[in-house]
Coordinates of C-alpha atoms in Angstrom, one line a residue:
M497 CA -157.3 -10.4 111.6
I498 CA -156.2 -13.4 114.1
H499 CA -153.3 -12.2 115.9
P500 CA -150.3 -15.3 114.6
L501 CA -149.5 -15.7 118.5
V502 CA -153.0 -16.3 119.6
Q503 CA -154.1 -19.9 120.6
S504 CA -156.6 -21.4 117.7
R505 CA -158.2 -24.1 119.9
I506 CA -159.3 -22.6 122.6
R507 CA -163.2 -23.0 123.1
R508 CA -166.1 -20.7 124.9
P509 CA -167.1 -23.2 127.4
G510 CA -170.3 -25.2 126.7
S511 CA -169.8 -24.2 123.3
K512 CA -168.7 -26.7 120.2
S513 CA -167.7 -23.6 118.5
T514 CA -163.8 -22.4 118.2
Y515 CA -163.7 -18.6 118.6
T516 CA -159.7 -16.2 119.2
L517 CA -158.2 -12.8 121.5
R518 CA -158.8 -11.0 118.2
D519 CA -156.3 -8.1 118.4
R520 CA -158.2 -6.0 120.8
E521 CA -157.7 -8.0 123.2
L522 CA -154.4 -8.2 122.3
V523 CA -153.9 -4.6 122.8
K524 CA -155.5 -4.8 126.1
F525 CA -152.9 -7.8 126.7
Y526 CA -149.9 -5.3 125.8
C527 CA -151.3 -2.5 127.3
L528 CA -151.3 -4.2 130.8
I529 CA -147.8 -5.6 130.4
F530 CA -147.1 -1.8 130.4
I531 CA -148.0 -1.4 133.1
D532 CA -146.9 -3.8 135.0
G533 CA -144.2 -2.7 134.1
L534 CA -144.2 0.2 135.1
T535 CA -144.9 -1.2 138.6
R536 CA -141.6 -3.3 138.6
G537 CA -139.8 0.4 138.3
I538 CA -141.4 1.7 140.7
W539 CA -141.5 -0.9 143.5
G540 CA -137.4 -1.8 142.9
F541 CA -136.6 1.0 145.1
V542 CA -138.1 -0.5 147.9
P543 CA -134.5 -2.2 149.4
I544 CA -133.7 2.1 148.7
F545 CA -137.1 3.0 151.1
I546 CA -135.7 0.5 153.8
V547 CA -131.7 1.6 153.5
D548 CA -133.6 5.2 154.1
L549 CA -135.3 4.7 156.6
K550 CA -131.8 3.3 159.0
G551 CA -132.3 -0.4 157.9
S552 CA -129.4 -2.3 157.4
L553 CA -128.0 -5.2 156.0
L554 CA -130.3 -7.0 157.6
D555 CA -133.9 -5.5 157.1
V556 CA -132.9 -5.1 153.3
S557 CA -132.1 -9.0 153.2
L558 CA -135.2 -10.0 155.5
Y559 CA -137.5 -8.1 153.0
S560 CA -136.2 -10.1 150.2
T561 CA -136.8 -13.5 152.2
A562 CA -139.5 -13.0 154.2
P563 CA -141.9 -12.1 151.1
G564 CA -140.6 -14.9 148.7
L565 CA -141.0 -17.4 152.3
A566 CA -144.3 -16.6 152.4
S567 CA -145.3 -16.9 148.6
T568 CA -142.8 -20.0 148.0
F569 CA -144.6 -21.9 151.2
M570 CA -147.7 -21.7 149.5
Q571 CA -147.2 -22.2 145.6
L572 CA -147.7 -26.7 146.0
S573 CA -151.3 -26.2 147.0
W574 CA -151.9 -23.0 145.2
G575 CA -150.9 -25.4 142.6
M576 CA -152.9 -28.6 143.1
T577 CA -156.2 -25.9 143.9
A578 CA -155.7 -23.9 140.0
T579 CA -154.7 -27.4 138.6
R580 CA -159.2 -28.2 139.4
H581 CA -160.3 -25.6 139.1
A582 CA -160.0 -23.0 136.0
R583 CA -159.9 -19.4 137.4
S584 CA -156.3 -18.4 136.7
R585 CA -157.9 -15.5 135.2
H586 CA -160.4 -14.0 138.1
L587 CA -156.8 -15.3 140.8
W588 CA -154.7 -13.0 138.8
A589 CA -156.6 -10.4 138.7
V590 CA -157.5 -10.4 142.5
C591 CA -153.7 -10.8 143.3
Y592 CA -153.2 -7.8 141.2
V593 CA -156.3 -5.8 144.0
V594 CA -154.3 -7.3 147.1
I595 CA -150.8 -6.0 145.9
A596 CA -152.2 -2.6 145.6
V597 CA -153.9 -2.6 149.4
Q598 CA -151.0 -4.3 150.9
T599 CA -148.8 -1.7 148.8
V600 CA -150.6 1.7 151.1
P601 CA -149.2 1.0 154.5
I602 CA -146.0 0.5 152.8
A603 CA -145.7 3.7 151.1
F604 CA -146.7 5.2 154.5
A605 CA -144.2 3.1 156.7
T606 CA -142.1 4.8 159.4
Q607 CA -140.4 1.8 160.0
P608 CA -138.2 -0.7 158.1
W609 CA -140.6 -3.9 160.0
H610 CA -143.7 -1.9 158.7
V611 CA -142.0 -2.7 155.2
I612 CA -141.2 -5.8 156.0
F613 CA -144.6 -7.0 158.0
F614 CA -146.5 -5.9 155.0
S615 CA -144.7 -7.1 152.2
T616 CA -144.8 -10.3 154.0
L617 CA -148.9 -10.4 153.5
R618 CA -148.1 -9.8 150.5
G619 CA -146.4 -12.2 149.5
L620 CA -148.7 -15.3 151.1
F621 CA -152.1 -12.9 150.0
A622 CA -151.2 -12.5 146.5
A623 CA -149.0 -15.9 145.8
P624 CA -151.2 -17.4 142.9
M625 CA -150.2 -14.2 141.3
G626 CA -147.7 -15.9 138.4
L627 CA -148.9 -19.4 138.5
A628 CA -152.4 -17.5 137.1
S629 CA -150.3 -15.7 134.6
G630 CA -148.5 -18.7 133.8
L631 CA -151.6 -20.6 132.9
F632 CA -153.3 -18.2 131.5
F633 CA -150.6 -18.3 129.4
V634 CA -150.4 -21.7 128.5
S635 CA -153.9 -21.4 127.6
A636 CA -154.1 -18.3 125.3
F637 CA -150.7 -18.6 123.0
R638 CA -149.6 -21.6 120.4
P639 CA -146.7 -23.8 122.2
E640 CA -144.5 -23.3 119.1
V641 CA -144.2 -19.3 119.2
R642 CA -144.2 -19.1 122.8
A643 CA -140.5 -17.6 123.4
R644 CA -141.6 -15.0 120.4
F645 CA -144.7 -14.3 122.9
M646 CA -142.6 -14.4 125.8
S647 CA -140.1 -11.8 123.8
I648 CA -142.4 -9.8 123.6
Y649 CA -144.3 -9.5 126.7
S650 CA -140.5 -8.9 128.2
S651 CA -139.9 -6.1 126.1
I652 CA -142.4 -4.4 126.4
G653 CA -142.9 -5.2 130.4
W654 CA -138.7 -4.1 130.0
F655 CA -139.5 -0.4 128.7
G656 CA -142.6 0.1 131.6
A657 CA -140.2 -1.0 134.0
T658 CA -137.8 1.8 132.3
I659 CA -140.6 4.2 132.9
G660 CA -140.8 3.1 135.6
A661 CA -137.9 3.6 137.3
L662 CA -136.8 6.2 136.0
F663 CA -140.3 8.3 136.9
A664 CA -139.4 6.8 140.4
G665 CA -135.9 7.2 140.6
Y666 CA -136.5 11.8 140.3
V667 CA -139.9 11.5 141.9
I668 CA -138.3 10.4 145.3
D669 CA -135.6 13.3 145.1
M670 CA -138.4 15.6 144.9
L671 CA -140.8 14.2 146.8
G672 CA -140.1 11.4 148.5
Y673 CA -141.6 8.2 148.5
R674 CA -145.6 7.8 149.6
V675 CA -146.1 9.8 145.6
P676 CA -144.5 6.9 143.6
F677 CA -145.8 3.8 145.5
L678 CA -149.1 5.3 145.8
V679 CA -149.1 5.6 142.8
F680 CA -147.2 1.8 142.0
S681 CA -150.8 1.3 144.2
A682 CA -153.4 2.7 141.9
L683 CA -151.6 0.9 138.1
N684 CA -152.2 -2.0 140.3
I685 CA -155.8 -1.7 140.2
L686 CA -156.0 -0.7 136.5
C687 CA -154.2 -4.1 136.1
A688 CA -156.8 -5.6 137.5
M689 CA -159.3 -4.5 135.6
L690 CA -157.6 -4.6 132.4
I691 CA -157.4 -8.3 133.1
L692 CA -161.6 -9.1 133.9
N693 CA -161.7 -7.1 130.6
F694 CA -160.1 -10.4 129.0
A695 CA -161.9 -12.4 127.0
E696 CA -162.2 -16.2 129.1
V697 CA -159.7 -18.6 127.9
E698 CA -160.8 -21.0 130.2
K699 CA -163.3 -23.7 130.4
V700 CA -164.3 -21.8 133.7
D701 CA -166.3 -24.0 136.9
A702 CA -168.3 -20.8 137.3
S703 CA -169.7 -22.8 140.5
V704 CA -166.5 -22.3 142.7
S705 CA -166.5 -18.5 143.8
L706 CA -163.1 -17.6 144.6
R707 CA -163.7 -17.0 148.1
S708 CA -163.8 -21.3 148.2
L709 CA -160.4 -21.0 145.8
Y710 CA -158.6 -19.4 148.4
R711 CA -159.8 -21.3 151.9
E712 CA -159.3 -24.3 149.1
G713 CA -155.3 -23.2 148.8
F714 CA -154.6 -22.2 152.0
T715 CA -156.5 -25.8 153.6
G716 CA -154.6 -27.6 150.8
V717 CA -151.1 -26.8 152.7
K718 CA -150.4 -30.3 154.2
T719 CA -151.5 -32.3 151.3
A720 CA -150.0 -30.7 148.9
Y721 CA -146.5 -31.1 150.7
S722 CA -147.3 -35.0 152.0
S723 CA -147.0 -35.4 147.6
L724 CA -144.7 -33.4 146.7
P725 CA -141.9 -36.3 146.7
A726 CA -144.3 -38.3 145.1
W727 CA -144.7 -35.8 142.0
L728 CA -140.6 -35.8 142.2
R729 CA -139.4 -39.3 141.7
E730 CA -142.8 -39.5 138.2
E731 CA -140.6 -37.0 136.8
K732 CA -137.1 -37.3 137.4
D733 CA -136.3 -35.0 134.5
Y734 CA -138.2 -32.5 135.1
T735 CA -136.8 -32.6 139.0
T736 CA -133.5 -32.2 137.4
Y737 CA -134.9 -29.1 135.2
C738 CA -136.3 -27.4 138.3
I739 CA -133.2 -28.2 141.3
G740 CA -131.4 -26.7 138.3
I741 CA -132.8 -23.1 138.2
A742 CA -133.7 -23.9 142.0
I743 CA -129.1 -23.3 142.3
R744 CA -129.0 -20.9 139.8
G745 CA -131.6 -18.6 141.2
L746 CA -130.0 -18.5 145.1
G747 CA -126.5 -17.6 143.1
L748 CA -128.3 -14.9 141.4
A749 CA -130.5 -13.9 145.0
L750 CA -127.2 -14.3 147.5
T751 CA -125.9 -11.4 145.2
G752 CA -129.0 -8.5 146.0
P753 CA -128.2 -7.5 149.7
I754 CA -124.7 -7.6 148.6
F755 CA -125.3 -5.8 145.5
T756 CA -127.4 -2.8 147.2
I757 CA -124.7 -1.9 149.6
H758 CA -121.9 -1.8 147.8
L759 CA -124.2 1.0 145.4
K760 CA -125.5 2.9 148.2
E761 CA -122.8 2.6 151.3
N762 CA -119.1 1.7 148.5
L763 CA -119.6 3.6 145.8
K764 CA -122.1 6.5 147.8
A765 CA -124.9 5.8 144.3
E766 CA -127.6 8.5 144.4
S767 CA -131.2 7.6 143.8
A768 CA -131.0 9.1 140.8
Q769 CA -128.2 6.9 139.4
I770 CA -129.6 4.1 140.6
G771 CA -132.1 4.9 138.2
E772 CA -130.6 5.6 135.6
L773 CA -128.5 1.9 135.5
S774 CA -131.6 0.4 136.6
A775 CA -133.2 2.1 133.0
L776 CA -129.9 1.2 131.5
N777 CA -130.5 -2.0 132.5
S778 CA -134.4 -2.1 131.0
L779 CA -133.6 -1.2 128.0
V780 CA -131.0 -4.6 126.9
R781 CA -133.8 -6.5 128.6
M782 CA -135.7 -4.4 125.7
V783 CA -133.9 -3.9 123.3
A784 CA -132.0 -7.5 123.0
T785 CA -135.2 -10.1 123.6
P786 CA -137.7 -9.9 121.4
A787 CA -134.4 -11.4 119.6
L788 CA -133.2 -13.8 121.5
G789 CA -137.0 -15.0 121.7
W790 CA -137.1 -15.3 117.9
I791 CA -133.6 -17.5 117.6
A792 CA -135.0 -19.7 120.3
D793 CA -138.0 -21.1 118.2
L794 CA -135.7 -21.6 115.6
R795 CA -132.7 -22.9 116.9
S796 CA -132.9 -24.0 120.3
R797 CA -134.2 -23.0 124.0
K798 CA -132.3 -24.9 125.5
Q799 CA -128.7 -23.4 124.2
V800 CA -130.1 -20.0 124.3
F801 CA -130.7 -20.5 128.1
L802 CA -127.6 -22.0 129.0
V803 CA -125.7 -19.0 127.6
C804 CA -127.6 -16.6 130.1
V805 CA -126.9 -19.0 132.8
F806 CA -123.1 -18.5 131.8
L807 CA -123.1 -14.7 131.9
A808 CA -125.0 -14.8 134.7
M809 CA -121.9 -16.9 136.1
L810 CA -119.3 -14.2 135.2
H811 CA -121.1 -11.4 136.5
P812 CA -121.1 -11.8 140.5
I813 CA -117.7 -11.0 140.9
L814 CA -117.2 -8.6 137.8
F815 CA -119.7 -6.4 139.6
V816 CA -117.9 -6.2 143.9
T817 CA -114.8 -5.7 141.9
R818 CA -116.0 -2.1 140.5
S819 CA -114.7 1.5 142.7
A820 CA -117.3 3.4 140.9
V821 CA -120.5 3.9 139.9
S822 CA -119.3 4.5 136.3
Q823 CA -117.9 1.6 136.2
L824 CA -121.6 -0.6 136.5
Y825 CA -122.8 0.6 133.4
P826 CA -121.1 -2.2 131.4
L827 CA -121.8 -4.4 133.8
Y828 CA -125.9 -3.6 134.1
V829 CA -125.4 -3.9 129.7
M830 CA -124.3 -7.8 130.6
S831 CA -127.2 -7.9 133.4
G832 CA -129.7 -6.6 131.3
L833 CA -128.3 -8.9 128.0
F834 CA -128.6 -12.4 130.7
W835 CA -132.0 -11.6 132.0
A836 CA -132.8 -10.9 128.4
C837 CA -131.6 -14.6 127.7
I838 CA -134.2 -15.8 130.7
E839 CA -137.2 -13.3 130.0
S840 CA -137.3 -14.7 126.2
V841 CA -137.0 -18.5 126.9
W842 CA -137.5 -19.8 130.3
F843 CA -141.8 -20.5 130.3
A844 CA -141.5 -21.9 126.8
W845 CA -138.4 -24.5 127.5
Q846 CA -140.4 -25.3 130.9
M847 CA -143.7 -25.7 128.9
D848 CA -141.1 -27.9 126.4
I849 CA -140.3 -29.9 129.3
I850 CA -143.2 -29.6 132.4
P851 CA -145.8 -33.2 132.7
E852 CA -149.7 -33.2 132.4
R853 CA -150.5 -31.4 134.9
R854 CA -149.8 -27.7 134.9
G855 CA -150.4 -25.9 137.9
I856 CA -149.0 -28.5 139.9
Y857 CA -145.6 -28.7 138.3
M858 CA -146.0 -25.3 137.7
A859 CA -146.6 -24.7 141.3
I860 CA -143.2 -26.4 142.0
L861 CA -140.7 -25.2 140.6
S862 CA -142.0 -21.8 141.8
F863 CA -141.2 -23.9 145.0
F864 CA -137.6 -25.1 144.2
N865 CA -137.2 -21.8 142.9
G866 CA -139.4 -19.4 145.5
T867 CA -136.9 -21.6 148.4
E868 CA -133.8 -20.0 147.1
W869 CA -134.5 -16.9 146.0
A870 CA -135.9 -16.4 149.4
I871 CA -132.9 -17.7 151.9
G872 CA -131.0 -16.1 148.7
P873 CA -130.8 -12.8 150.2
M874 CA -130.0 -14.1 153.2
L875 CA -127.5 -16.1 153.1
G876 CA -125.7 -13.5 151.1
S877 CA -126.1 -10.8 153.7
F878 CA -124.3 -13.6 156.4
L879 CA -121.7 -14.5 153.6
G880 CA -120.9 -10.7 152.8
E881 CA -120.6 -9.6 156.5
T882 CA -118.7 -12.2 157.4
F883 CA -116.1 -12.8 155.1
G884 CA -116.3 -9.7 152.7
F885 CA -118.9 -9.1 149.6
F886 CA -115.7 -10.0 147.2
Q887 CA -115.5 -14.2 148.4
A888 CA -119.8 -13.9 149.0
S889 CA -119.9 -13.3 144.8
V890 CA -117.5 -16.3 144.4
V891 CA -119.8 -18.5 146.5
A892 CA -122.1 -16.7 144.1
A893 CA -120.7 -17.4 140.6
A894 CA -120.1 -21.5 142.4
A895 CA -123.7 -21.7 142.6
I896 CA -124.8 -20.4 139.5
G897 CA -122.0 -22.5 137.8
L898 CA -123.4 -25.3 139.7
G899 CA -127.0 -24.6 138.5
F900 CA -125.5 -24.1 134.8
W901 CA -124.0 -28.1 135.2
R902 CA -127.5 -29.3 136.3
L903 CA -130.0 -27.5 133.6
T904 CA -127.4 -29.3 130.4
K905 CA -128.2 -32.8 132.1
V906 CA -132.0 -31.6 131.4
P907 CA -133.6 -32.8 127.5
E908 CA -134.3 -29.7 125.6
H909 CA -138.4 -31.5 125.5
L910 CA -140.3 -34.0 127.4
R911 CA -143.0 -32.7 124.8
K912 CA -143.6 -32.9 121.4
R913 CA -143.1 -29.4 119.8
G914 CA -146.7 -29.3 117.9
D915 CA -149.3 -30.4 119.6
G916 CA -147.7 -30.3 123.5
Q917 CA -147.5 -34.4 123.5
R918 CA -144.8 -36.4 126.3
A919 CA -142.2 -37.9 124.0
T920 CA -141.5 -41.6 123.7
K921 CA -139.2 -41.5 126.8
S922 CA -142.0 -39.9 128.9
R923 CA -144.4 -43.0 128.4
C924 CA -142.5 -45.7 128.5
R925 CA -144.6 -46.3 132.0
L926 CA -148.3 -48.0 131.0
S927 CA -151.2 -45.0 131.7
Y928 CA -154.3 -46.1 132.6
V929 CA -157.1 -43.9 132.7
G930 CA -160.5 -44.2 134.5
I931 CA -163.5 -41.5 133.8
D932 CA -166.4 -40.9 136.8
L933 CA -168.9 -39.2 134.0
A934 CA -171.4 -36.9 134.4
G935 CA -175.0 -36.1 132.6
S936 CA -174.1 -32.7 131.9
T937 CA -171.1 -30.5 132.1
K938 CA -172.3 -28.7 134.7
R939 CA -171.9 -30.8 137.2
P940 CA -167.8 -32.4 137.5
T941 CA -166.4 -35.7 135.9
G942 CA -164.0 -36.9 138.4
Y943 CA -161.1 -38.1 136.0
C944 CA -158.4 -40.1 137.2
V945 CA -154.7 -41.1 135.2
L946 CA -153.0 -44.1 136.4
R947 CA -149.3 -44.9 136.4
G948 CA -147.5 -48.0 138.0
M949 CA -149.9 -47.3 141.4
F950 CA -149.6 -43.9 141.7
V951 CA -152.6 -42.0 140.9
R952 CA -153.1 -38.1 139.2
T953 CA -156.6 -37.0 140.1
E954 CA -158.8 -34.1 138.8
L955 CA -162.5 -32.7 138.1
L956 CA -163.3 -31.2 134.8
H957 CA -166.5 -30.2 133.0
F958 CA -166.3 -30.3 128.8
D959 CA -165.9 -33.7 126.2
E960 CA -163.2 -31.8 124.9
E961 CA -160.9 -31.0 128.2
I962 CA -161.6 -34.9 128.6
I963 CA -160.1 -36.4 125.4
D964 CA -157.2 -33.2 125.5
R965 CA -156.2 -34.9 128.8
T966 CA -156.3 -38.4 127.5
S967 CA -154.4 -37.4 124.8
R968 CA -151.8 -36.9 126.4
A969 CA -152.2 -39.5 128.9
S970 CA -151.7 -41.9 126.2
P971 CA -153.4 -44.8 128.5
R972 CA -153.3 -48.4 126.8
V973 CA -157.3 -48.9 128.8
I974 CA -159.5 -46.3 129.2
A975 CA -163.1 -47.5 131.4
I976 CA -165.8 -44.7 132.2
D977 CA -168.5 -44.8 134.9
A978 CA -171.2 -44.3 132.4
P979 CA -173.5 -46.8 130.3
L980 CA -171.8 -46.8 127.2
A981 CA -174.5 -48.9 125.0
L982 CA -178.3 -49.2 124.3
P983 CA -180.1 -52.6 125.2
R984 CA -180.5 -54.6 122.5
G985 CA -183.6 -54.3 120.5
R986 CA -183.7 -50.5 121.5
H987 CA -182.5 -47.7 119.4
C988 CA -183.1 -44.6 121.1
L989 CA -183.4 -43.1 125.0
E990 CA -186.6 -40.8 123.8
E991 CA -190.4 -41.2 124.5
H992 CA -191.9 -42.7 121.1
C993 CA -189.1 -45.8 122.5
R994 CA -190.7 -46.5 125.5
G995 CA -191.7 -50.1 126.0
R996 CA -188.5 -51.0 124.8
P997 CA -185.6 -53.1 126.9
H998 CA -184.7 -51.5 129.7
F999 CA -181.7 -53.6 130.6
R1000 CA -178.8 -55.2 128.9
D1001 CA -177.4 -58.1 129.2
C1002 CA -174.5 -56.8 132.0
D1003 CA -176.7 -55.0 133.8
R1004 CA -178.9 -58.6 134.1
K1005 CA -176.1 -60.2 135.7
L1006 CA -174.7 -57.4 137.7
R1007 CA -178.6 -57.7 139.5
A1008 CA -177.3 -61.4 139.9
L1009 CA -174.2 -60.9 141.5
G1010 CA -176.5 -58.5 144.1
I1011 CA -175.3 -55.4 143.1
R1012 CA -177.3 -52.3 143.6
F1013 CA -176.9 -50.5 139.7
F1014 CA -179.6 -47.8 139.0
P1015 CA -181.6 -48.6 134.9
I1016 CA -180.0 -46.9 131.8
T1017 CA -184.0 -45.6 130.7
L1018 CA -184.3 -44.0 134.4
G1019 CA -184.5 -40.4 134.1
P1020 CA -181.3 -38.9 135.3
M1021 CA -179.8 -41.8 133.7
R1022 CA -180.3 -41.1 129.7
L1023 CA -178.2 -37.6 129.7
L1024 CA -175.3 -40.1 131.0
T1025 CA -176.1 -42.4 128.6
S1026 CA -176.6 -40.4 125.7
R1027 CA -173.3 -38.6 126.7
G1028 CA -171.7 -42.1 127.5
I1029 CA -172.0 -43.5 124.1
S1030 CA -170.9 -39.8 122.2
L1031 CA -167.7 -39.6 124.6
K1032 CA -166.9 -43.8 123.6
A1033 CA -167.5 -42.8 120.0
K1034 CA -165.2 -39.6 120.4
L1035 CA -162.2 -42.1 122.2
E1036 CA -162.4 -44.7 119.8
E1037 CA -162.0 -42.6 117.5
A1038 CA -158.7 -41.3 118.8
G1039 CA -157.8 -44.9 119.0
F1040 CA -158.6 -46.0 122.0
Q1041 CA -159.5 -48.7 123.8
V1042 CA -163.2 -48.0 126.1
V1043 CA -164.7 -50.4 128.2
E1044 CA -167.3 -49.5 130.4
T1045 CA -167.0 -49.8 134.3
Y1046 CA -169.3 -49.9 137.6
P1047 CA -167.4 -48.2 140.6
G1048 CA -170.1 -49.1 143.0
G1049 CA -170.3 -53.1 141.5
A1050 CA -166.1 -53.1 141.9
Q1051 CA -165.4 -51.5 144.9
D1052 CA -168.3 -54.3 146.3
L1053 CA -166.4 -56.9 145.0
L1054 CA -162.9 -55.3 145.6
G1055 CA -164.2 -55.5 149.4
I1056 CA -163.9 -51.2 149.7
K1057 CA -166.5 -48.8 150.8
R1058 CA -168.6 -46.9 148.7
R1059 CA -168.3 -43.4 148.1
S1060 CA -171.2 -43.0 150.8
D1061 CA -168.3 -44.0 153.3
L1062 CA -165.4 -41.5 151.8
E1063 CA -163.0 -41.9 154.0
G1064 CA -163.4 -45.5 154.1
L1065 CA -163.3 -45.4 150.6
R1066 CA -160.1 -43.7 150.7
S1067 CA -158.5 -45.9 152.8
G1068 CA -160.0 -49.1 150.8
L1069 CA -157.8 -47.8 148.0
R1070 CA -154.9 -47.4 149.7
G1071 CA -155.0 -50.9 151.0
L1072 CA -155.1 -51.5 147.3
G1073 CA -151.2 -50.3 147.1
I1074 CA -152.3 -47.0 145.3
T1075 CA -150.6 -43.9 146.5
G1076 CA -151.0 -40.2 144.8
D1077 CA -154.4 -37.9 145.1
V1078 CA -155.5 -40.3 146.9
D1079 CA -154.2 -39.2 149.7
R1080 CA -155.2 -35.5 149.0
L1081 CA -158.2 -34.8 151.3
E1082 CA -159.4 -33.2 149.0
A1083 CA -160.4 -35.5 146.3
T1084 CA -164.2 -35.9 145.5
A1085 CA -166.4 -38.7 145.4
H1086 CA -166.0 -38.7 141.8
E1087 CA -162.4 -38.2 141.5
L1088 CA -162.4 -41.4 143.8
D1089 CA -164.7 -43.5 141.8
A1090 CA -162.4 -42.4 138.6
I1091 CA -159.5 -43.8 140.9
T1092 CA -161.3 -47.2 140.9
C1093 CA -162.1 -46.9 137.5
A1094 CA -158.8 -46.4 136.8
Y1095 CA -158.1 -49.6 138.2
V1096 CA -160.1 -51.6 136.8
A1097 CA -158.8 -50.7 133.6
K1098 CA -155.4 -52.3 134.9
L1099 CA -157.2 -54.9 135.9
H1100 CA -158.6 -55.8 132.5
A1101 CA -155.2 -55.2 130.4
E1102 CA -153.3 -57.8 133.2
G1103 CA -156.5 -59.6 132.9
E1104 CA -157.6 -59.8 136.0
A1105 CA -160.8 -58.7 135.9
M1106 CA -164.6 -60.0 135.0
S1107 CA -166.2 -59.5 132.1
L1108 CA -170.2 -59.6 132.2
G1109 CA -173.0 -59.1 129.5
D1110 CA -173.2 -59.8 125.6
P1111 CA -170.0 -59.1 123.6
A1112 CA -172.4 -58.2 120.5
E1113 CA -174.3 -55.7 123.4
I1114 CA -171.5 -54.2 125.5
L1115 CA -169.7 -56.1 127.8
M1116 CA -169.4 -54.8 132.0
I1117 CA -165.5 -55.0 133.1
L1118 CA -165.3 -55.6 136.8
P1119 CA -162.6 -57.1 138.9
K1120 CA -162.9 -60.4 139.4
P1121 CA -163.2 -61.4 143.2
S1122 CA -159.4 -62.6 143.6
G1123 CA -158.2 -60.8 141.4
I1124 CA -156.8 -57.9 143.5
L1125 CA -153.4 -56.8 142.1
K1126 CA -150.6 -56.7 144.8

């Protein structure tokens, strides 16, 4: 029996048949969620561990700040890397291993700075964890039930967190911190093993090793930050969403060190009591989240989320005005309720409004939100020590309220619920697609979407990926670098067709212009021709206008370098006024040729291109020598 949450259109790499994750996969998945919850319950005692190591409020704040900043610093680069390469399952598993290894020295720490240092290393090297898991979820579960899935995910996870918190609270009082932290490390290894046993839900580029992914993730930081302003200008509604989430996160983060010190120093709470409070919070999340997920899917994800932010706004002031641990139990119920709202709908609502390149835009939210969560604890400790806990809580409540106001400005959907398509509002700007097609799915195909003069590029492998990305972009014209028709009088590319015409009319005219090219019947070009004709038919069947172009010839006519001089080609494209991923230093020759194709598609739509060949055969679309857009 197929589980109803599972995405029904996942394809096995290299196969035309569809497959789904079956029940045994979901059992493993739910086991993973529970074990991950156990680790979260245990890890929640790290700030208390720092205090017991004679750490100050500043130490607790540094622990909350430094690892978050390290992770946040890497988010944008990892977003670009994840968008280009489908390796979310493997990245997710590696992050668990990194956490397990770097927890061992924390278990043996004797000074607060030991915990802060190794936690920061963990944040740096396990930075892609949230992004990788999110992309895995997107690939595996249907859009219309994502809130329900997240509610199940969160409930099982917080049941595990409840057990983990109770275990850690009582074991720490008896044996100290070392045993539960080493158990935490072992549980993370188990999580990695479970993930590697999952069925693959993406079309994986097996040619890219995990070592290469990490190198690309670390070396792409500068390019990612330089591209951030353009990404934000391109998607203003999503930018508003990110700002609202981040301001709300800042308010919540301000309270972290304040609540910790208030519990330990003012209320004299023992570890067992803290464990009970954390367990109560987790139980409320576990019970409330499934119902909220169903309500969100059936009614409004945005409204459920706004309710939770409103409750969160009231919480800080109520918390710091309590004078006994026993008075905190209702507030931990309240906290569990608003976190249940958040966890049941945030992912589903984000996917409703996220732009097409999910890896990058998921990373942008992580960057904004992570920055606020990183600086919030430090700012909270400063405000608490300087002005007092109550005044700091008022500031926190005000920040959450401001985030609430910004989120009310965000629309409910930017995508159609059933298929993840962009809504009409987001399609008002014309787009053009360029494809530098590879002859084999084993080799990368350059893919580009051009809006205005801003480009986004990526490497794809399978026709299904190309068609899916193109459906989301809804382009006016698609220009493909591949032969899309056979010469007149030739009906196949097989051996028995040898002796038939080798050149089309457009090929002959291209040669007359002095432009170099490969005949379509030459060796590897046969595979490319066959795939190009097939892809053209599929795209036209979907209602798109498809034209053939040749980026090498277009580059000659535009007076810019070809792909043999990659930096010269990049500079030439910039000179045409093109921005966006053309500035990404890691952009390959395939992607730069795809940008050229998309530019030709734009010229063609605006009447600034010429058509070579016989319309009864096929026309080759190239720029007019004087048809360069200003």
